[in-house]
mmCIF file of C-alpha atoms in Angstrom:
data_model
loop_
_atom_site.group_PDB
_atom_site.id
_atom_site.type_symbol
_atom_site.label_atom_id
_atom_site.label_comp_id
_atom_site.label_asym_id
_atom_site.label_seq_id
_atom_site.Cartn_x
_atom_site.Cartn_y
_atom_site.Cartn_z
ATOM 1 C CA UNK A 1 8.820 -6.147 -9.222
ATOM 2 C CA UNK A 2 10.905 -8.603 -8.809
ATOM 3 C CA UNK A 3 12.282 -11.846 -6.351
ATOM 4 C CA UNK A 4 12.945 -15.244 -5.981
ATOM 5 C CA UNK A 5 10.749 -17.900 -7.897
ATOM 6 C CA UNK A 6 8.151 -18.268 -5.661
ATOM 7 C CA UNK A 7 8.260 -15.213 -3.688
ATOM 8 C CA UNK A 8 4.968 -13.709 -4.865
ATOM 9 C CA UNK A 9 6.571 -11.639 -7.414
ATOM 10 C CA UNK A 10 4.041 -12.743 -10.656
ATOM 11 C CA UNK A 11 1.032 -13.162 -8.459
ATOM 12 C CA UNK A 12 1.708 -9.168 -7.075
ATOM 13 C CA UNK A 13 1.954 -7.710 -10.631
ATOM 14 C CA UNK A 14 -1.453 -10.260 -11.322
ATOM 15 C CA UNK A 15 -2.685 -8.784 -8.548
ATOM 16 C CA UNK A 16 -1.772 -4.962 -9.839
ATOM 17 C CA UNK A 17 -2.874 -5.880 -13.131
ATOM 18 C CA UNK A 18 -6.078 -6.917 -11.787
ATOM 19 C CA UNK A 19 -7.000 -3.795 -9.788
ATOM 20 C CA UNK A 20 -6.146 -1.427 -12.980
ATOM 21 C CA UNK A 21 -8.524 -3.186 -14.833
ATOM 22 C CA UNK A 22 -11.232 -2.386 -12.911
ATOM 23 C CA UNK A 23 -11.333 1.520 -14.015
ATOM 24 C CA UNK A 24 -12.463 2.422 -17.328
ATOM 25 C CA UNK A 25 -9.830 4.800 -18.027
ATOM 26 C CA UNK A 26 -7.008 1.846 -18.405
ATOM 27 C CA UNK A 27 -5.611 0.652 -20.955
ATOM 28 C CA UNK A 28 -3.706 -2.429 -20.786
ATOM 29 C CA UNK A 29 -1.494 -4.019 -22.813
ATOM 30 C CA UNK A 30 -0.167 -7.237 -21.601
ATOM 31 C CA UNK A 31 3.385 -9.128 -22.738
ATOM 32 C CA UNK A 32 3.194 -12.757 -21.257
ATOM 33 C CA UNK A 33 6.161 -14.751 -22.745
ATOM 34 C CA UNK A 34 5.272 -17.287 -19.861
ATOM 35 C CA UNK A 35 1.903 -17.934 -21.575
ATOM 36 C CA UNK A 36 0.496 -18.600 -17.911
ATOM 37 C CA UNK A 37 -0.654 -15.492 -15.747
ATOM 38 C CA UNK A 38 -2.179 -13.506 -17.782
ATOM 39 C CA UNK A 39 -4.578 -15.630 -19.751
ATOM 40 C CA UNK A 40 -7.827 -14.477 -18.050
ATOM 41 C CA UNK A 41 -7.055 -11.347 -19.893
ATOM 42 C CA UNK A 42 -7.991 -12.437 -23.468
ATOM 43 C CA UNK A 43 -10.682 -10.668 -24.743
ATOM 44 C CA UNK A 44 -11.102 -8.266 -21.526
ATOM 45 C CA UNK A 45 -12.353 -4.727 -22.967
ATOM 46 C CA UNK A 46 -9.181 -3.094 -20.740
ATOM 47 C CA UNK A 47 -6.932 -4.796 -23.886
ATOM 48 C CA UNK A 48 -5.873 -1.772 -26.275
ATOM 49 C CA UNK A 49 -4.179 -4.760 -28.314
ATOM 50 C CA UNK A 50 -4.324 -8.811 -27.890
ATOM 51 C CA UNK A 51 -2.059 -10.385 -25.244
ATOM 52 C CA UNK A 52 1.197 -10.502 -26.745
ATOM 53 C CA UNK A 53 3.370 -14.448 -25.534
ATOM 54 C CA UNK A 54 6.152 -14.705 -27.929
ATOM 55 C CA UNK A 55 9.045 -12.866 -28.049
ATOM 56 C CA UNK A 56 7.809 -11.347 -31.977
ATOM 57 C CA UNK A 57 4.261 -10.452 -30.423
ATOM 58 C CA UNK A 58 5.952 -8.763 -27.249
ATOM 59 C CA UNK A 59 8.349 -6.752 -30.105
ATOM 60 C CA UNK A 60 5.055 -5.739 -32.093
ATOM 61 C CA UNK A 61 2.916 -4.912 -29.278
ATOM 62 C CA UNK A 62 6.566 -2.342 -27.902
ATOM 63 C CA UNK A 63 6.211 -0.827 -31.155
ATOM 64 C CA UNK A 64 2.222 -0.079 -31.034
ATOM 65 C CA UNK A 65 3.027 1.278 -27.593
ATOM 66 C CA UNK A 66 6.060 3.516 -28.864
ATOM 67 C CA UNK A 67 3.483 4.387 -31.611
ATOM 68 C CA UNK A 68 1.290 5.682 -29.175
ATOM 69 C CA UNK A 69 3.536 7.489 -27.094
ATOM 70 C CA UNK A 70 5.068 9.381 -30.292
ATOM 71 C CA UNK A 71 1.589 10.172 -31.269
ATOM 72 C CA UNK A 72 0.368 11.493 -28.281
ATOM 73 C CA UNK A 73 4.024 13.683 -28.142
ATOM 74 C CA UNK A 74 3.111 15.386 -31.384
ATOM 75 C CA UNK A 75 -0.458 15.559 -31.232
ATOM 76 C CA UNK A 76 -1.096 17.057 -27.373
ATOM 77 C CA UNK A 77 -4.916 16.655 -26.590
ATOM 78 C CA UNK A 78 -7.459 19.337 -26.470
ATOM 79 C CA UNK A 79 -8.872 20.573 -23.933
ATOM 80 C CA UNK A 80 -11.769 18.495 -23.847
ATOM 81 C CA UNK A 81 -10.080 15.601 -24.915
ATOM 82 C CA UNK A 82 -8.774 12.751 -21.973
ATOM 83 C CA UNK A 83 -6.231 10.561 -22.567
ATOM 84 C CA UNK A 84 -6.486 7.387 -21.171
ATOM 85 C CA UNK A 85 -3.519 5.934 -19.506
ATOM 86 C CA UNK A 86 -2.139 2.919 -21.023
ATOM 87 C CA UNK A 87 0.010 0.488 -18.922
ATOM 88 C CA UNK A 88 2.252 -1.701 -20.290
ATOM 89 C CA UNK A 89 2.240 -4.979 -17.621
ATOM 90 C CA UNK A 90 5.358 -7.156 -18.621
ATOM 91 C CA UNK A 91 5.841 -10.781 -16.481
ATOM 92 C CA UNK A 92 9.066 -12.327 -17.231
ATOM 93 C CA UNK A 93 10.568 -9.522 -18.581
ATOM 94 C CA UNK A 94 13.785 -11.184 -18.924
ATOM 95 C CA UNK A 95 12.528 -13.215 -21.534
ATOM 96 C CA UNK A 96 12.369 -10.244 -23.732
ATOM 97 C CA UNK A 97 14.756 -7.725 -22.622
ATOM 98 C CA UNK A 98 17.435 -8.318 -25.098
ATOM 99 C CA UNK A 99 15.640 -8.174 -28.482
ATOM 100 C CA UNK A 100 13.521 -5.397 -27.397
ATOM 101 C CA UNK A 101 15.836 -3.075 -25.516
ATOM 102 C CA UNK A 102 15.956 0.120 -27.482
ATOM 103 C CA UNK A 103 11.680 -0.062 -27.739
ATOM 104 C CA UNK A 104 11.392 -0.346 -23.703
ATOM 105 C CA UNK A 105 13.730 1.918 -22.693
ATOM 106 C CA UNK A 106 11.868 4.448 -24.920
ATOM 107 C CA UNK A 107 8.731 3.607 -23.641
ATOM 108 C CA UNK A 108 10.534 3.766 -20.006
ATOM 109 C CA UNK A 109 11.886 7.243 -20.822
ATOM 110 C CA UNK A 110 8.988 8.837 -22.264
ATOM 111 C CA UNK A 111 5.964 7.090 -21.962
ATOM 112 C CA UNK A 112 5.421 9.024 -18.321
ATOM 113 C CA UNK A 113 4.947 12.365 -19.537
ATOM 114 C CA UNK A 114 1.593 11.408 -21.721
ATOM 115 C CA UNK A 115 0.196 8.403 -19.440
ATOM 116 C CA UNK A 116 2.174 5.356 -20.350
ATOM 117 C CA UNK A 117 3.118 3.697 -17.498
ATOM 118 C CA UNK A 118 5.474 0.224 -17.677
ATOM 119 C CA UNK A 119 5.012 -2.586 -14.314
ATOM 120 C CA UNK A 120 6.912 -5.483 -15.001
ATOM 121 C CA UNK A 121 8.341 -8.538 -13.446
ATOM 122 C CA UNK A 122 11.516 -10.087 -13.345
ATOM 123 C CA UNK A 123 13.026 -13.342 -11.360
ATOM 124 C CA UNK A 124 15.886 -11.669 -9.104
ATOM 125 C CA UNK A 125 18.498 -15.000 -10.678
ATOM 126 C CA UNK A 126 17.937 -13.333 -14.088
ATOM 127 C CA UNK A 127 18.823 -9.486 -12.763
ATOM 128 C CA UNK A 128 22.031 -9.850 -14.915
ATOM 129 C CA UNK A 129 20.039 -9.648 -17.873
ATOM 130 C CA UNK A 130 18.784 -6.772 -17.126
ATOM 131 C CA UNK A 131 21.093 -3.616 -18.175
ATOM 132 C CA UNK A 132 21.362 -1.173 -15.460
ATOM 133 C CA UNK A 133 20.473 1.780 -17.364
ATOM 134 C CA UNK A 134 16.870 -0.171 -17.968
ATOM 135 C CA UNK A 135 16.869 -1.065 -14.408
ATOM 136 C CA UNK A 136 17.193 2.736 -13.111
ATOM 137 C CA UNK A 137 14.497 3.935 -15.985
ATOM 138 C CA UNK A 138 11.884 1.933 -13.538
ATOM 139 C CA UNK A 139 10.936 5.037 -10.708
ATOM 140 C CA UNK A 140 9.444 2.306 -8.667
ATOM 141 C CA UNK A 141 10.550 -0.816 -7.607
ATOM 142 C CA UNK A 142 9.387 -3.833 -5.393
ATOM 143 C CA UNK A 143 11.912 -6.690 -4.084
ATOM 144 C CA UNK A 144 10.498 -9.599 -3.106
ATOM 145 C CA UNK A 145 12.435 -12.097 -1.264
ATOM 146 C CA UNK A 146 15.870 -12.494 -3.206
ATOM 147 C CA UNK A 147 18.464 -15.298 -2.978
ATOM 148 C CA UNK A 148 21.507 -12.761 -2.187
ATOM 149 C CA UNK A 149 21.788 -9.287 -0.786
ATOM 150 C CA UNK A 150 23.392 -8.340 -3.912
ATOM 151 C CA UNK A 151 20.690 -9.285 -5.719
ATOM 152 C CA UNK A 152 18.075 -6.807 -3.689
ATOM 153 C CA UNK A 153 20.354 -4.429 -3.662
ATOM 154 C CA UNK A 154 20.575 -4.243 -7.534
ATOM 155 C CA UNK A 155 16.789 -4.561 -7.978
ATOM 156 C CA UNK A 156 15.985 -1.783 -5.545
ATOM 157 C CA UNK A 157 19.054 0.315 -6.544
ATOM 158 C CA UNK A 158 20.067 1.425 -3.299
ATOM 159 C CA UNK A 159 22.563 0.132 -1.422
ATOM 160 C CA UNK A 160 20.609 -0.143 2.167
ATOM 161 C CA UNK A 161 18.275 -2.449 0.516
ATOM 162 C CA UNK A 162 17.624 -5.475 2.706
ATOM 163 C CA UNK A 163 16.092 -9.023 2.394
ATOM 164 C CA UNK A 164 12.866 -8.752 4.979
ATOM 165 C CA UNK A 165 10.186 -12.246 4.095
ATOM 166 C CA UNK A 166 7.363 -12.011 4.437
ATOM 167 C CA UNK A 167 8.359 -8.195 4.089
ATOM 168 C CA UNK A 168 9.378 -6.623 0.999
ATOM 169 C CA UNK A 169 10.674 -3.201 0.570
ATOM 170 C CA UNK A 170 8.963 -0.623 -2.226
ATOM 171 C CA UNK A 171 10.547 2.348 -2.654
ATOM 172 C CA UNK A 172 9.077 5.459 -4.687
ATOM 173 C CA UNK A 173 11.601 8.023 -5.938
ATOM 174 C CA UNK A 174 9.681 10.976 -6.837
ATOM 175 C CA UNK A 175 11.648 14.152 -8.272
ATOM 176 C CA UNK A 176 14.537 12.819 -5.953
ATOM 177 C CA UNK A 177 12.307 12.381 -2.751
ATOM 178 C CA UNK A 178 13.009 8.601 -1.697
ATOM 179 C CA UNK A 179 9.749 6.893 0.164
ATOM 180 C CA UNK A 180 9.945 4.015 1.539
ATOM 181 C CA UNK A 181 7.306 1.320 2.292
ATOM 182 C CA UNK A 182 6.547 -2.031 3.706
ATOM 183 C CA UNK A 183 4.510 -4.708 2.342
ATOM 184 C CA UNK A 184 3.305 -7.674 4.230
ATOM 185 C CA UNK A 185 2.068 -10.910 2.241
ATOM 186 C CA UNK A 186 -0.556 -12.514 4.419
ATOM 187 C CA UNK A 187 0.742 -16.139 4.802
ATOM 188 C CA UNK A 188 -3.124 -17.133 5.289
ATOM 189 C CA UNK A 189 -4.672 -15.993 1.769
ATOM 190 C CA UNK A 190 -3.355 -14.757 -1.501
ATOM 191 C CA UNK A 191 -3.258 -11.103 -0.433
ATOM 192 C CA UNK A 192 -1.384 -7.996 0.491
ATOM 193 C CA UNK A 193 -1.175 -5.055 3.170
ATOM 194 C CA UNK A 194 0.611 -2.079 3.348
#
């Protein structure tokens, strides 16, 4: 997810965040270098680990997850056993990208195939910290507002992508099947329709 400051970037993954937590087989696990959004979470039951802030916590909290995801590689369940599905919500992921790049991109590549799922945010000014390999390992993506063409362009990764506030553009690419969806932020509460 990403945008403009401002744009309703944080308070959509929030928002995601939010609705996962609500089903019992969710796991979260929650980076939050900007200390701010996530706080409600500490303590939720949904928390497979404590909220990670700092930039050490986020890198210890990437390695439980790649943990997890090697465990579950090597040991498939049985077939009465359900695993839950564990995702990984990251706001400001720019603030960690660098020190934790090999650990994501793992978890990007692999974690799909046994449940681990990554959302994240990221401030469309910062895209050139984020590597384009990492970029393209997200299958979904959601632009928000952004201050240049180039800039929504690179976030979506497709070069038809277009600037549309209050609109924003969410595109799904599933086995190489491109769908393409609308989102409209109601200007009058904190909410949005498809």
């Amino acid at each position: 997810i990403g945008g403009a400051i401002g744009q309703g970037g944080q308070q959509y993954l929030l928002d995601q965040t939010n609705e996962l937590s609500t089903n019992n087989e969710i796991s979260l696990v929650i980076l939050d270098p900007g200390f701010v959004w996530f706080s409600d979470f500490d303590g939720s039951p949904h928390l497979a680990i404590p909220r990670a802030k700092s930039t050490d916590e986020c890198s210890t909290a990437l390695d439980w997850v790649k943990d997890e995801i090697d465990r579950r590689l090597c040991t498939p369940p049985s077939d009465t056993e359900k695993l839950s599905c564990i995702i990984v919500a990251i706001d400001q992921i720019e603030d960690i990208v660098t020190p934790v790049y090999d650990k994501l991109r793992r978890i990007l590549l692999l974690g799909g195939d046994v449940g681990v799922h990554v959302i994240a945010n990221i401030h469309a000014g910062s895209m050139d910290l984020m590597p384009d390999d990492m970029l393209s390992a997200f299958p979904a993506r959601i632009a928000f507002l952004c201050a240049t063409r180039e800039e929504s362009i690179r976030l979506i990764g497709m070069p038809h992508a277009v600037n549309l506030y209050p609109f924003c553009e969410f595109f799904i690419n599933n086995v190489g099947k491109i769908q393409k969806f609308k989102l409209r932020l109601s200007r009058n509460k904190n909410e949005f329709e498809t």
